[in-house]
Coordinates of C-alpha atoms and ligand atoms in Angstrom, one line a residue:
M1 CA -19.9 51.2 -41.5
A2 CA -22.5 52.3 -38.4
T3 CA -25.6 51.0 -37.4
I4 CA -28.7 52.5 -39.1
N5 CA -32.1 53.2 -37.7
G6 CA -35.4 52.7 -38.6
I7 CA -38.9 51.3 -37.8
A8 CA -39.1 47.2 -36.6
V9 CA -42.0 46.3 -39.2
A10 CA -41.9 43.1 -38.9
P11 CA -39.9 40.9 -36.1
G12 CA -37.0 38.0 -37.0
L13 CA -32.8 38.8 -37.6
V14 CA -31.1 37.5 -40.2
R15 CA -28.3 38.0 -42.7
G16 CA -27.1 37.3 -46.3
P17 CA -26.7 39.6 -49.0
V18 CA -28.3 42.2 -50.5
H19 CA -30.7 42.8 -53.8
V20 CA -31.9 45.9 -54.3
V21 CA -35.0 45.6 -56.7
R22 CA -37.6 48.3 -57.8
A23 CA -40.6 48.9 -55.4
R24 CA -43.2 50.2 -58.3
A25 CA -44.0 49.6 -61.9
D26 CA -42.6 53.3 -63.1
K27 CA -39.6 53.3 -60.6
A28 CA -36.7 51.4 -61.3
P29 CA -33.6 50.7 -58.8
H30 CA -30.5 52.8 -58.3
W31 CA -27.6 51.5 -56.7
T32 CA -23.9 51.8 -57.2
L33 CA -21.9 49.8 -59.2
R34 CA -18.8 48.1 -57.9
H35 CA -15.4 49.6 -60.2
E36 CA -15.2 45.4 -61.5
E37 CA -18.9 45.9 -61.9
I38 CA -19.2 48.8 -64.7
D39 CA -18.1 45.9 -67.6
A40 CA -20.6 43.5 -67.0
D41 CA -23.8 46.2 -66.3
L42 CA -22.7 48.1 -70.1
A43 CA -22.7 44.7 -71.6
R44 CA -26.3 43.6 -69.9
L45 CA -27.6 47.0 -71.0
R46 CA -26.6 46.2 -74.8
R47 CA -27.9 42.9 -74.8
A48 CA -31.2 43.9 -73.3
I49 CA -31.0 46.6 -76.2
E50 CA -30.3 43.6 -78.5
V51 CA -32.8 41.5 -77.5
V52 CA -35.5 44.7 -77.7
Q53 CA -34.4 44.8 -81.2
E54 CA -34.9 41.2 -82.2
R55 CA -37.9 41.7 -80.5
L56 CA -38.5 44.7 -83.0
E57 CA -37.8 43.4 -86.0
R58 CA -40.1 40.4 -85.7
Q59 CA -43.2 43.0 -84.4
K60 CA -42.1 44.8 -87.8
A61 CA -41.8 41.7 -90.1
L62 CA -45.2 40.4 -88.3
V63 CA -47.7 43.7 -88.8
E64 CA -45.8 44.5 -92.3
R65 CA -47.2 40.8 -93.1
T66 CA -50.9 40.9 -91.9
S67 CA -51.6 44.7 -92.2
G68 CA -48.6 46.7 -94.6
A69 CA -45.6 48.4 -94.4
Q70 CA -46.8 51.7 -93.5
D71 CA -48.7 50.1 -89.9
A72 CA -45.5 48.4 -89.4
G73 CA -43.5 51.5 -90.0
I74 CA -43.7 52.7 -86.6
F75 CA -40.9 49.4 -85.1
A76 CA -38.3 51.0 -87.6
V77 CA -38.7 54.1 -86.1
H78 CA -38.7 52.2 -82.6
Q79 CA -35.0 50.9 -84.0
M80 CA -34.1 53.7 -85.0
I81 CA -34.2 55.5 -81.6
L82 CA -32.6 53.1 -80.2
R83 CA -29.6 53.1 -82.3
D84 CA -29.8 57.0 -81.6
P85 CA -25.8 57.3 -80.5
S86 CA -26.2 60.4 -78.6
A87 CA -28.8 59.0 -76.5
L88 CA -27.0 55.5 -75.7
G89 CA -23.8 57.2 -75.1
A90 CA -25.5 59.4 -72.2
V91 CA -26.7 55.6 -70.5
E92 CA -22.9 54.2 -71.1
R93 CA -21.3 57.8 -69.7
A94 CA -23.8 57.8 -66.5
I95 CA -22.5 53.9 -66.2
R96 CA -19.1 54.5 -66.5
E97 CA -18.4 57.7 -64.6
E98 CA -20.9 57.8 -62.2
R99 CA -20.9 53.9 -61.3
V100 CA -24.8 54.1 -61.8
N101 CA -26.7 50.7 -62.1
A102 CA -27.8 49.9 -65.8
E103 CA -32.0 50.3 -64.9
S104 CA -31.3 53.5 -63.4
A105 CA -28.6 55.4 -66.0
V106 CA -32.0 54.1 -68.5
Q107 CA -34.9 55.1 -66.6
D108 CA -32.9 58.9 -66.1
L109 CA -32.5 58.8 -70.1
V110 CA -36.2 57.7 -69.9
R111 CA -37.4 60.6 -68.3
K112 CA -35.4 63.3 -70.1
L113 CA -37.0 61.8 -73.7
R114 CA -40.3 62.2 -72.5
S115 CA -40.0 66.3 -72.4
T116 CA -38.3 65.8 -75.9
M117 CA -41.0 64.8 -78.3
G118 CA -39.5 64.4 -82.6
Q119 CA -36.3 66.1 -81.5
L120 CA -34.0 63.3 -83.7
D121 CA -33.3 63.3 -87.7
G122 CA -35.1 62.2 -90.0
D123 CA -38.3 62.5 -91.0
S124 CA -39.7 59.1 -89.9
V125 CA -39.3 60.0 -86.1
R126 CA -41.9 62.7 -86.4
D127 CA -44.1 61.3 -89.0
Y128 CA -45.2 58.8 -86.4
A129 CA -45.2 61.4 -83.9
A130 CA -43.1 58.9 -82.0
D131 CA -42.7 59.3 -78.1
L132 CA -38.6 58.9 -77.8
S133 CA -38.7 57.6 -74.2
E134 CA -41.1 54.0 -75.5
P135 CA -38.3 52.4 -77.2
W136 CA -35.8 52.7 -74.1
R137 CA -39.2 51.7 -71.6
V138 CA -39.2 48.3 -72.9
V139 CA -35.5 47.7 -72.7
L140 CA -35.6 49.1 -69.0
D141 CA -38.8 46.6 -68.2
E142 CA -35.9 43.8 -70.0
L143 CA -33.4 45.0 -67.6
L144 CA -35.5 44.5 -64.4
E145 CA -37.1 41.1 -66.1
R146 CA -33.8 39.7 -66.8
D147 CA -32.6 40.8 -62.8
R148 CA -35.2 39.1 -61.4
E149 CA -35.1 35.6 -63.2
Q150 CA -31.2 36.1 -62.4
V151 CA -32.1 36.3 -58.5
L152 CA -35.5 33.3 -59.6
A153 CA -32.7 31.6 -61.6
T154 CA -29.9 31.4 -58.1
D155 CA -30.6 29.0 -55.3
D156 CA -29.6 31.5 -53.3
S157 CA -31.6 33.8 -50.5
V158 CA -31.2 37.4 -50.5
I159 CA -32.2 40.3 -48.4
L160 CA -34.2 43.1 -50.5
A161 CA -33.5 46.4 -50.6
A162 CA -36.4 49.1 -52.4
D163 CA -37.2 52.8 -52.4
E164 CA -40.5 52.2 -51.0
L165 CA -41.8 48.9 -48.8
S166 CA -44.7 48.3 -51.8
P167 CA -46.7 44.7 -52.6
Q168 CA -43.9 44.4 -55.0
V169 CA -41.3 43.9 -53.4
V170 CA -42.1 41.8 -50.9
T171 CA -43.8 39.3 -53.7
F172 CA -40.9 39.8 -55.5
S173 CA -39.9 36.5 -55.6
D174 CA -41.4 33.0 -53.7
P175 CA -41.1 33.8 -49.7
S176 CA -39.1 31.6 -48.7
R177 CA -36.0 33.1 -50.8
I178 CA -36.0 36.3 -48.9
L179 CA -35.2 36.9 -45.9
G180 CA -35.4 39.8 -45.0
I181 CA -37.0 43.5 -46.5
V182 CA -35.3 46.8 -46.3
T183 CA -36.6 50.0 -47.5
T184 CA -36.2 53.8 -47.2
T185 CA -39.6 54.3 -46.6
G186 CA -42.6 53.1 -45.6
G187 CA -45.3 52.9 -42.7
R188 CA -45.8 49.9 -40.6
F189 CA -49.3 49.8 -41.1
S190 CA -49.3 50.0 -45.2
H191 CA -50.2 46.6 -46.9
G192 CA -46.8 46.1 -47.6
A193 CA -46.0 45.7 -44.0
V194 CA -49.0 43.2 -43.6
L195 CA -47.7 40.9 -46.5
A196 CA -44.3 41.2 -44.6
R197 CA -45.3 40.4 -41.8
A198 CA -47.8 37.4 -42.9
F199 CA -45.1 35.7 -45.1
G200 CA -42.8 36.6 -41.7
I201 CA -40.3 37.7 -43.3
P202 CA -38.1 40.1 -41.4
C203 CA -38.5 43.3 -42.3
V204 CA -37.0 47.4 -41.3
V205 CA -38.1 50.2 -43.2
G206 CA -37.2 54.0 -42.8
L207 CA -33.9 53.7 -43.5
P208 CA -32.5 57.1 -44.1
N209 CA -30.3 57.2 -47.6
L210 CA -30.2 53.2 -48.0
L211 CA -29.7 52.7 -51.4
G212 CA -27.3 55.6 -51.9
R213 CA -25.2 52.8 -49.3
L214 CA -25.6 49.5 -51.4
E215 CA -24.4 48.2 -53.8
Q216 CA -25.5 44.6 -54.8
G217 CA -24.2 41.8 -53.0
M218 CA -23.2 43.7 -50.4
N219 CA -23.7 41.4 -47.0
L220 CA -26.3 43.2 -44.7
L221 CA -27.5 42.0 -40.7
V222 CA -31.0 42.7 -40.1
D223 CA -33.1 43.8 -37.1
G224 CA -36.3 43.4 -37.9
D225 CA -37.0 43.3 -34.0
Q226 CA -35.7 46.5 -32.9
G227 CA -35.2 48.2 -36.3
R228 CA -32.3 48.5 -37.4
I229 CA -29.3 47.6 -40.0
L230 CA -25.9 47.4 -40.0
I231 CA -23.8 47.4 -44.0
N232 CA -20.4 45.2 -44.3
P233 CA -20.7 43.9 -40.7
T234 CA -17.1 42.9 -39.8
E235 CA -16.4 39.3 -38.6
E236 CA -16.8 40.5 -34.7
E237 CA -20.1 42.4 -35.5
A238 CA -21.7 38.6 -37.0
K239 CA -20.7 36.6 -34.6
S240 CA -22.8 38.6 -31.7
F241 CA -25.0 38.8 -34.2
D242 CA -25.2 35.2 -34.7
A243 CA -25.2 34.5 -30.7
A244 CA -28.3 37.1 -30.3
K245 CA -29.7 35.1 -33.3
K246 CA -29.3 31.9 -30.9
S247 CA -30.8 33.2 -28.4
R248 CA -33.6 34.6 -30.0
D249 CA -34.2 31.5 -31.8
L250 CA -34.7 29.0 -28.8
R251 CA -36.8 31.8 -27.2
R252 CA -39.3 31.4 -30.2
K253 CA -39.1 27.6 -29.7
A254 CA -40.0 28.2 -25.5
L255 CA -43.2 30.5 -27.4
I256 CA -44.1 27.8 -29.0
R257 CA -44.1 25.2 -26.6
V258 CA -46.8 27.3 -24.5
A259 CA -48.6 28.1 -26.9
D260 CA -51.5 26.0 -27.0
K261 CA -52.0 27.4 -23.5
P262 CA -55.3 29.7 -24.0
A263 CA -55.1 33.8 -23.5
V264 CA -56.6 33.6 -19.9
T265 CA -56.0 35.9 -17.0
L266 CA -55.3 35.0 -14.0
D267 CA -58.9 35.6 -13.1
G268 CA -60.7 34.3 -15.8
G269 CA -60.8 36.6 -18.4
H270 CA -60.9 35.5 -21.6
L271 CA -59.3 36.7 -25.3
R272 CA -59.7 34.7 -28.0
V273 CA -56.9 35.0 -30.5
M274 CA -57.3 34.0 -33.9
V275 CA -54.5 34.2 -37.0
N276 CA -54.8 36.6 -40.1
L277 CA -54.4 34.3 -43.2
E278 CA -53.4 35.8 -46.5
S279 CA -52.3 32.9 -48.4
L280 CA -52.6 28.6 -48.1
R281 CA -49.1 28.9 -47.9
D282 CA -49.3 30.3 -44.8
L283 CA -51.1 27.4 -43.0
G284 CA -47.8 26.0 -42.8
T285 CA -46.9 28.1 -40.6
F286 CA -48.8 27.9 -37.2
N287 CA -50.4 25.0 -35.1
P288 CA -54.4 25.4 -35.8
A289 CA -54.2 24.2 -31.7
H290 CA -52.1 27.2 -30.8
C291 CA -55.3 29.4 -32.0
D292 CA -58.8 29.9 -31.7
G293 CA -59.2 30.3 -35.3
V294 CA -59.0 32.4 -38.1
G295 CA -60.2 35.6 -37.3
L296 CA -59.5 37.1 -40.9
L297 CA -59.1 35.2 -44.3
R298 CA -57.7 38.4 -46.8
T299 CA -59.4 36.5 -49.8
E300 CA -57.8 38.8 -51.9
F301 CA -54.7 37.7 -52.0
L302 CA -56.1 34.7 -53.2
Y303 CA -57.5 36.1 -56.6
M304 CA -53.7 38.2 -56.6
E305 CA -51.7 34.4 -57.1
R306 CA -54.0 33.9 -60.0
S307 CA -53.8 35.2 -63.2
Q308 CA -57.6 35.5 -64.0
F309 CA -60.8 35.3 -61.6
P310 CA -61.0 31.9 -59.5
S311 CA -64.1 29.9 -60.6
E312 CA -66.9 28.7 -58.0
E313 CA -65.4 25.4 -58.0
E314 CA -61.7 27.0 -57.5
Q315 CA -62.9 28.9 -54.6
F316 CA -64.3 26.2 -52.9
R317 CA -61.6 24.0 -52.8
L318 CA -59.5 26.9 -51.3
Y319 CA -62.0 27.6 -49.1
R320 CA -62.3 23.7 -48.2
R321 CA -58.7 23.1 -47.9
V322 CA -58.6 26.2 -45.3
V323 CA -62.1 25.0 -43.4
D324 CA -61.0 21.2 -43.7
H325 CA -57.2 22.4 -42.0
M326 CA -59.1 24.3 -38.5
E327 CA -60.1 21.4 -37.5
G328 CA -63.5 22.7 -36.2
K329 CA -62.2 26.0 -35.3
V330 CA -64.3 29.2 -37.3
V331 CA -62.9 30.6 -40.0
V332 CA -63.7 34.3 -41.1
F333 CA -63.9 34.5 -44.8
R334 CA -62.9 38.5 -45.5
T335 CA -65.3 39.0 -49.1
L336 CA -62.9 40.7 -51.8
D337 CA -61.3 43.6 -50.5
L338 CA -59.5 45.4 -53.8
G339 CA -58.6 48.6 -54.4
G340 CA -55.6 51.0 -53.7
D341 CA -52.8 49.0 -53.6
K342 CA -54.5 45.9 -53.8
Q343 CA -54.8 45.1 -57.0
L344 CA -55.2 42.2 -59.2
P345 CA -53.3 41.9 -63.0
Y346 CA -56.5 40.6 -64.4
F347 CA -58.8 43.1 -63.5
T348 CA -57.7 47.0 -64.5
L349 CA -58.9 49.1 -61.7
P350 CA -59.4 52.9 -62.7
E351 CA -57.1 55.8 -61.9
E352 CA -58.0 57.3 -59.5
E353 CA -57.2 61.0 -57.6
N354 CA -57.6 59.6 -54.5
P355 CA -57.7 55.5 -54.2
A356 CA -58.1 55.4 -50.4
L357 CA -61.5 57.3 -51.0
G358 CA -62.0 55.7 -53.6
W359 CA -63.8 52.4 -55.5
R360 CA -63.0 49.5 -52.8
G361 CA -63.4 46.7 -50.9
L362 CA -67.5 46.3 -51.2
R363 CA -67.8 49.5 -52.8
I364 CA -66.7 47.4 -56.0
T365 CA -68.2 43.8 -55.0
L366 CA -71.6 45.3 -54.3
E367 CA -71.3 47.1 -58.3
W368 CA -70.3 43.5 -59.6
Q369 CA -72.4 41.7 -57.9
D370 CA -71.7 38.6 -60.1
L371 CA -67.9 38.3 -58.1
M372 CA -69.8 38.3 -54.6
R373 CA -71.8 36.2 -55.5
V374 CA -69.7 33.7 -56.9
Q375 CA -68.0 33.9 -53.4
L376 CA -71.1 33.7 -51.6
R377 CA -72.0 30.7 -53.0
A378 CA -68.0 29.1 -52.2
I379 CA -67.8 30.8 -49.0
L380 CA -71.7 29.1 -47.9
R381 CA -70.6 25.3 -49.4
A382 CA -67.7 25.6 -47.8
G383 CA -69.9 25.9 -44.8
C384 CA -71.1 22.8 -44.7
L385 CA -68.0 21.2 -43.9
G386 CA -66.8 23.3 -40.8
P387 CA -68.2 27.0 -39.0
V388 CA -67.2 29.7 -41.5
R389 CA -68.5 33.4 -41.3
I390 CA -68.9 36.3 -43.7
L391 CA -67.2 39.3 -42.7
L392 CA -67.5 42.7 -45.5
P393 CA -64.6 45.4 -45.8
M394 CA -65.2 49.0 -46.2
V395 CA -68.0 49.0 -44.5
T396 CA -70.0 52.8 -44.4
S397 CA -73.4 52.3 -43.7
I398 CA -76.6 50.4 -42.9
G399 CA -77.7 50.4 -46.6
E400 CA -74.6 48.6 -47.7
V401 CA -75.4 46.1 -45.1
R402 CA -78.7 45.4 -46.0
R403 CA -78.2 45.1 -49.3
V404 CA -75.8 42.2 -48.7
R405 CA -78.0 40.4 -46.8
E406 CA -80.5 40.2 -49.2
I407 CA -77.7 39.0 -51.9
L408 CA -76.5 36.3 -49.5
N409 CA -80.1 35.2 -48.8
R410 CA -81.3 35.1 -52.7
V411 CA -77.3 32.9 -53.1
R412 CA -78.7 30.3 -50.3
E413 CA -82.1 29.8 -52.0
Q414 CA -80.3 29.8 -55.2
L415 CA -77.9 27.0 -54.0
I416 CA -81.1 25.2 -52.0
A417 CA -82.7 25.0 -55.1
Q418 CA -79.9 23.3 -56.9
G419 CA -79.3 20.4 -54.6
Y420 CA -76.0 21.7 -52.6
E421 CA -76.3 21.0 -48.9
V422 CA -76.0 24.7 -47.0
P423 CA -75.6 25.7 -43.2
E424 CA -78.6 26.3 -41.6
R425 CA -77.4 29.8 -40.8
V426 CA -74.0 32.1 -41.6
E427 CA -73.4 34.7 -39.4
L428 CA -72.2 37.9 -41.1
G429 CA -69.8 41.0 -39.6
V430 CA -68.8 43.7 -40.8
M431 CA -65.1 45.6 -40.9
L432 CA -65.0 48.6 -38.4
E433 CA -62.7 50.4 -40.6
V434 CA -64.4 54.2 -41.7
P435 CA -65.6 56.6 -38.5
S436 CA -68.8 56.2 -40.6
S437 CA -68.9 52.7 -38.8
V438 CA -67.8 53.5 -35.6
L439 CA -70.7 56.3 -35.5
I440 CA -73.8 54.3 -36.6
L441 CA -72.5 50.6 -34.1
R442 CA -75.2 51.1 -32.1
D443 CA -77.6 50.7 -35.4
L444 CA -75.3 48.0 -36.7
V445 CA -75.0 45.7 -34.4
K446 CA -78.9 45.3 -34.7
I447 CA -78.6 43.6 -38.2
V448 CA -74.8 42.1 -38.0
D449 CA -73.9 38.7 -36.0
F450 CA -70.3 40.3 -34.9
V451 CA -67.5 43.6 -35.7
S452 CA -63.8 43.3 -36.8
V453 CA -62.0 46.3 -36.1
G454 CA -59.6 46.8 -39.1
T455 CA -57.3 49.6 -37.3
N456 CA -54.9 49.8 -40.3
D457 CA -57.3 51.5 -41.8
L458 CA -59.2 52.9 -39.4
V459 CA -56.2 54.5 -38.4
Q460 CA -55.5 55.9 -41.3
Y461 CA -59.6 57.7 -41.6
L462 CA -59.2 59.0 -38.3
L463 CA -56.0 60.9 -39.0
A464 CA -56.4 61.7 -42.7
T465 CA -52.9 59.6 -43.4
D466 CA -52.5 57.7 -45.7
R467 CA -51.0 54.7 -44.6
D468 CA -49.4 54.2 -47.9
N469 CA -47.8 57.0 -47.9
P470 CA -44.5 57.5 -46.9
F471 CA -44.5 61.2 -47.1
V472 CA -47.3 61.2 -44.4
A473 CA -45.7 57.8 -42.4
K474 CA -44.6 59.3 -39.6
M475 CA -47.9 61.1 -38.4
Y476 CA -49.8 57.4 -38.9
E477 CA -50.2 56.8 -35.1
P478 CA -52.3 54.4 -33.6
Y479 CA -51.4 55.7 -30.5
H480 CA -53.0 58.8 -31.2
P481 CA -56.2 59.2 -28.2
A482 CA -58.4 59.1 -31.1
V483 CA -57.8 56.0 -32.3
I484 CA -57.5 54.5 -28.5
R485 CA -61.1 56.4 -27.9
S486 CA -62.4 54.8 -30.9
L487 CA -61.5 51.4 -29.5
A488 CA -63.0 51.9 -26.0
Y489 CA -66.0 52.9 -27.6
I490 CA -66.4 50.3 -29.6
G491 CA -65.6 47.2 -27.1
R492 CA -67.9 49.3 -24.5
V493 CA -71.1 49.3 -27.5
C494 CA -70.6 45.9 -28.2
R495 CA -70.3 44.3 -24.8
E496 CA -74.0 46.5 -23.7
S497 CA -75.1 45.3 -26.7
G498 CA -73.7 41.6 -26.8
C499 CA -72.1 42.1 -29.6
E500 CA -68.8 39.9 -30.9
A501 CA -66.2 42.5 -31.4
T502 CA -62.8 41.8 -32.9
V503 CA -59.8 43.6 -33.6
C504 CA -57.6 41.9 -37.0
G505 CA -55.9 45.2 -37.8
D506 CA -52.3 44.6 -37.3
L507 CA -52.3 47.3 -34.2
A508 CA -53.9 43.8 -32.2
G509 CA -49.9 41.5 -33.2
D510 CA -48.6 43.3 -30.4
F511 CA -49.5 41.7 -26.5
V512 CA -49.8 44.7 -24.8
V513 CA -52.3 46.5 -27.2
A514 CA -54.4 42.8 -27.2
M515 CA -54.2 42.7 -23.5
M516 CA -55.3 46.5 -23.2
L517 CA -58.5 45.1 -26.6
L518 CA -59.3 42.6 -23.3
G519 CA -60.0 45.3 -20.9
M520 CA -62.4 47.4 -23.6
G521 CA -64.2 44.1 -23.5
F522 CA -62.9 43.1 -26.7
Y523 CA -64.2 39.1 -27.5
G524 CA -61.0 38.5 -29.5
V525 CA -58.0 40.0 -32.0
S526 CA -56.8 38.1 -34.8
V527 CA -53.1 38.5 -35.3
S528 CA -50.3 37.3 -37.8
P529 CA -49.1 33.8 -36.8
H530 CA -46.1 34.9 -35.8
F531 CA -47.8 36.9 -32.7
L532 CA -49.7 34.2 -31.4
A533 CA -47.9 32.9 -28.7
E534 CA -46.5 36.3 -27.2
V535 CA -49.9 37.0 -26.9
R536 CA -51.4 34.3 -25.5
L537 CA -48.6 34.2 -23.2
G538 CA -48.6 38.2 -22.3
V539 CA -52.8 37.7 -21.2
R540 CA -52.0 34.7 -18.8
T541 CA -49.6 37.2 -17.0
T542 CA -51.8 39.9 -16.1
T543 CA -55.8 40.2 -13.8
R544 CA -58.2 41.9 -15.7
E545 CA -58.3 44.3 -12.3
R546 CA -55.1 45.6 -13.8
L547 CA -56.0 45.9 -17.2
D548 CA -59.1 47.6 -16.0
R549 CA -57.1 50.3 -14.2
L550 CA -55.1 50.1 -17.5
V551 CA -58.2 51.1 -19.6
H552 CA -59.5 54.0 -17.1
D553 CA -56.1 55.3 -17.1
L554 CA -56.0 55.5 -21.4
A555 CA -59.3 57.8 -20.9
Q556 CA -57.0 60.0 -19.6
A557 CA -54.2 60.2 -22.2
G558 CA -54.0 63.7 -24.2
D559 CA -51.4 62.3 -26.6
D560 CA -49.4 59.6 -28.1
R561 CA -46.6 59.5 -25.6
E562 CA -48.7 59.4 -22.9
V563 CA -50.3 56.2 -24.4
Q564 CA -47.4 54.9 -25.3
A565 CA -46.5 55.3 -21.4
L566 CA -49.2 53.5 -19.8
L567 CA -48.7 50.7 -22.0
D568 CA -44.9 50.3 -22.1
G569 CA -45.5 50.7 -18.5
L570 CA -47.8 47.1 -18.4
K571 CA -45.5 45.5 -20.6
A572 CA -42.5 46.2 -18.0
E573 CA -44.4 44.7 -15.6
V574 CA -45.5 41.8 -17.1
Q575 CA -42.1 41.1 -18.7
E576 CA -40.4 39.0 -15.8
D577 CA -43.5 37.1 -15.5
M578 CA -43.7 35.9 -19.1
E579 CA -39.9 35.3 -19.2
A580 CA -41.4 32.6 -15.8
G581 CA -43.3 31.7 -17.7
L582 CA -41.3 30.0 -20.5
R583 CA -39.2 28.8 -18.1
A584 CA -42.3 26.9 -16.3
Ligands
PEP601 C1 -57.4 46.5 -41.4 O1 -57.4 47.7 -42.5 O2 -56.6 47.1 -40.4 C2 -57.1 45.3 -42.2 C3 -57.5 44.1 -41.4 O3 -57.6 45.3 -43.8 P1 -56.3 45.1 -44.4 O4 -55.5 45.6 -44.0 O5 -56.7 44.3 -45.7 O6 -57.0 46.7 -45.2
MG602 MG1 -58.3 47.3 -44.6

């Protein structure tokens, strides 16, 4: 089969069997069955229906006992709907004749049934105004849950395939069991992409007609460096892929060996290179001696891994582990940044037409101040054990920062009154993610201790291009001159006012971008652990004078291609020195 080219999202080379999964709660995965799999899929479908029928029977009996036969009637109706031979026949035909997997066949039926209300024979259906699709939706959930359990029950690791790169796909199973991820659509800076990089899972998106070409269990080669995949490789192709992987692994080892050296240019320009963390699991993926601290701890992911809000004590324990692990290096705690794709299973946010412009980040925690207070208490207490900083997400105005300052001061006084030890002073910073915060930067720097640019969001808001919307993924262009000029402006204002500025968006993980940021006056970058070594090495091969020239040329660039060409030029220049640096 031919190579399919897509977009490289998370680096690394992997090969293994593919497993197609659903990307979103309302979307079943679709794949083509092999002839020999048809009977097994029909049996899977019947088993799922049986399980749902048994569950309905139990529910009916329970409601009958507690509330009476009238209330229990709806369960009998659902059982009847599942026994309707025409619906079942349509699903079985799709599986047998079109070789469609059971989940996808049931989803098609659910779609059709949604538009038909009460067309089944029998008064009881009409009496209850039953939604005919409801029991079939439960069958669909049952099939999907079984499928997930089946993967989790084996020891095999798989390459996940889905139509979109959503956070649900990346967290489908324990990251150690996911060799790689490939999807039809998805952006490089979507939340799913951020997670894939954080977990170190090689990932390629933008692969046209991917799922139509896949059968469950097919062999895949995934090249997350170049952004391409190969389906069912020949032996020859697999061999040369393995050879490429081996030399890549050797290069990574060489990179790690030199990662303890700081990112200082040949003429003394110093860029602090910190790490972005999402989970305590990430602590095992890097050596604290290879970085200048944690530049961004996305605390919301710690909340997402639980079944209820973590208490102050729980948060304190988690935060203490990070602070202890960093051996005296600074840890920047970003307060809870929920909304859009980042949801908690135990805290239902309202459905919004436009979640990226809606209730998210600081807007939520300023409204639900208990959430903010508990978290600030835990961070302040952890701050006695090592240097910590507090970072606020989605800031749009001075007033928001003032309100947080007041809360922080009250929380601090309260802790002292309760006999807790708290640090003398904890620095407070803001994320620059929204254009308004950039435009008021000269005022902001007077009331904050540091700023950190969230390019993942800043790009989406500057270009009016949703980072999680596959339809506009091509327009999400981080090299747009509006982005480059905003970064240059932030670097200049912060340098002039003596305010530390870092970039913690994923853009900074590319070593030439990190070098550019040093040229623009940034104090540091914060990147996924995987990129630490290369960023540090890249900076060591250049001079401030060369970076000043780059920044001067970038200011004249009229479009993203000119920006790309300038950065590629620098990359080509330093490549040889970087390889020499690895051999030294
Ligand atoms: C960003 O927006 O760049 C950022 C670092 O925050 P997140 O990706 O978590 O939205
Ligand atoms: Mg953000």
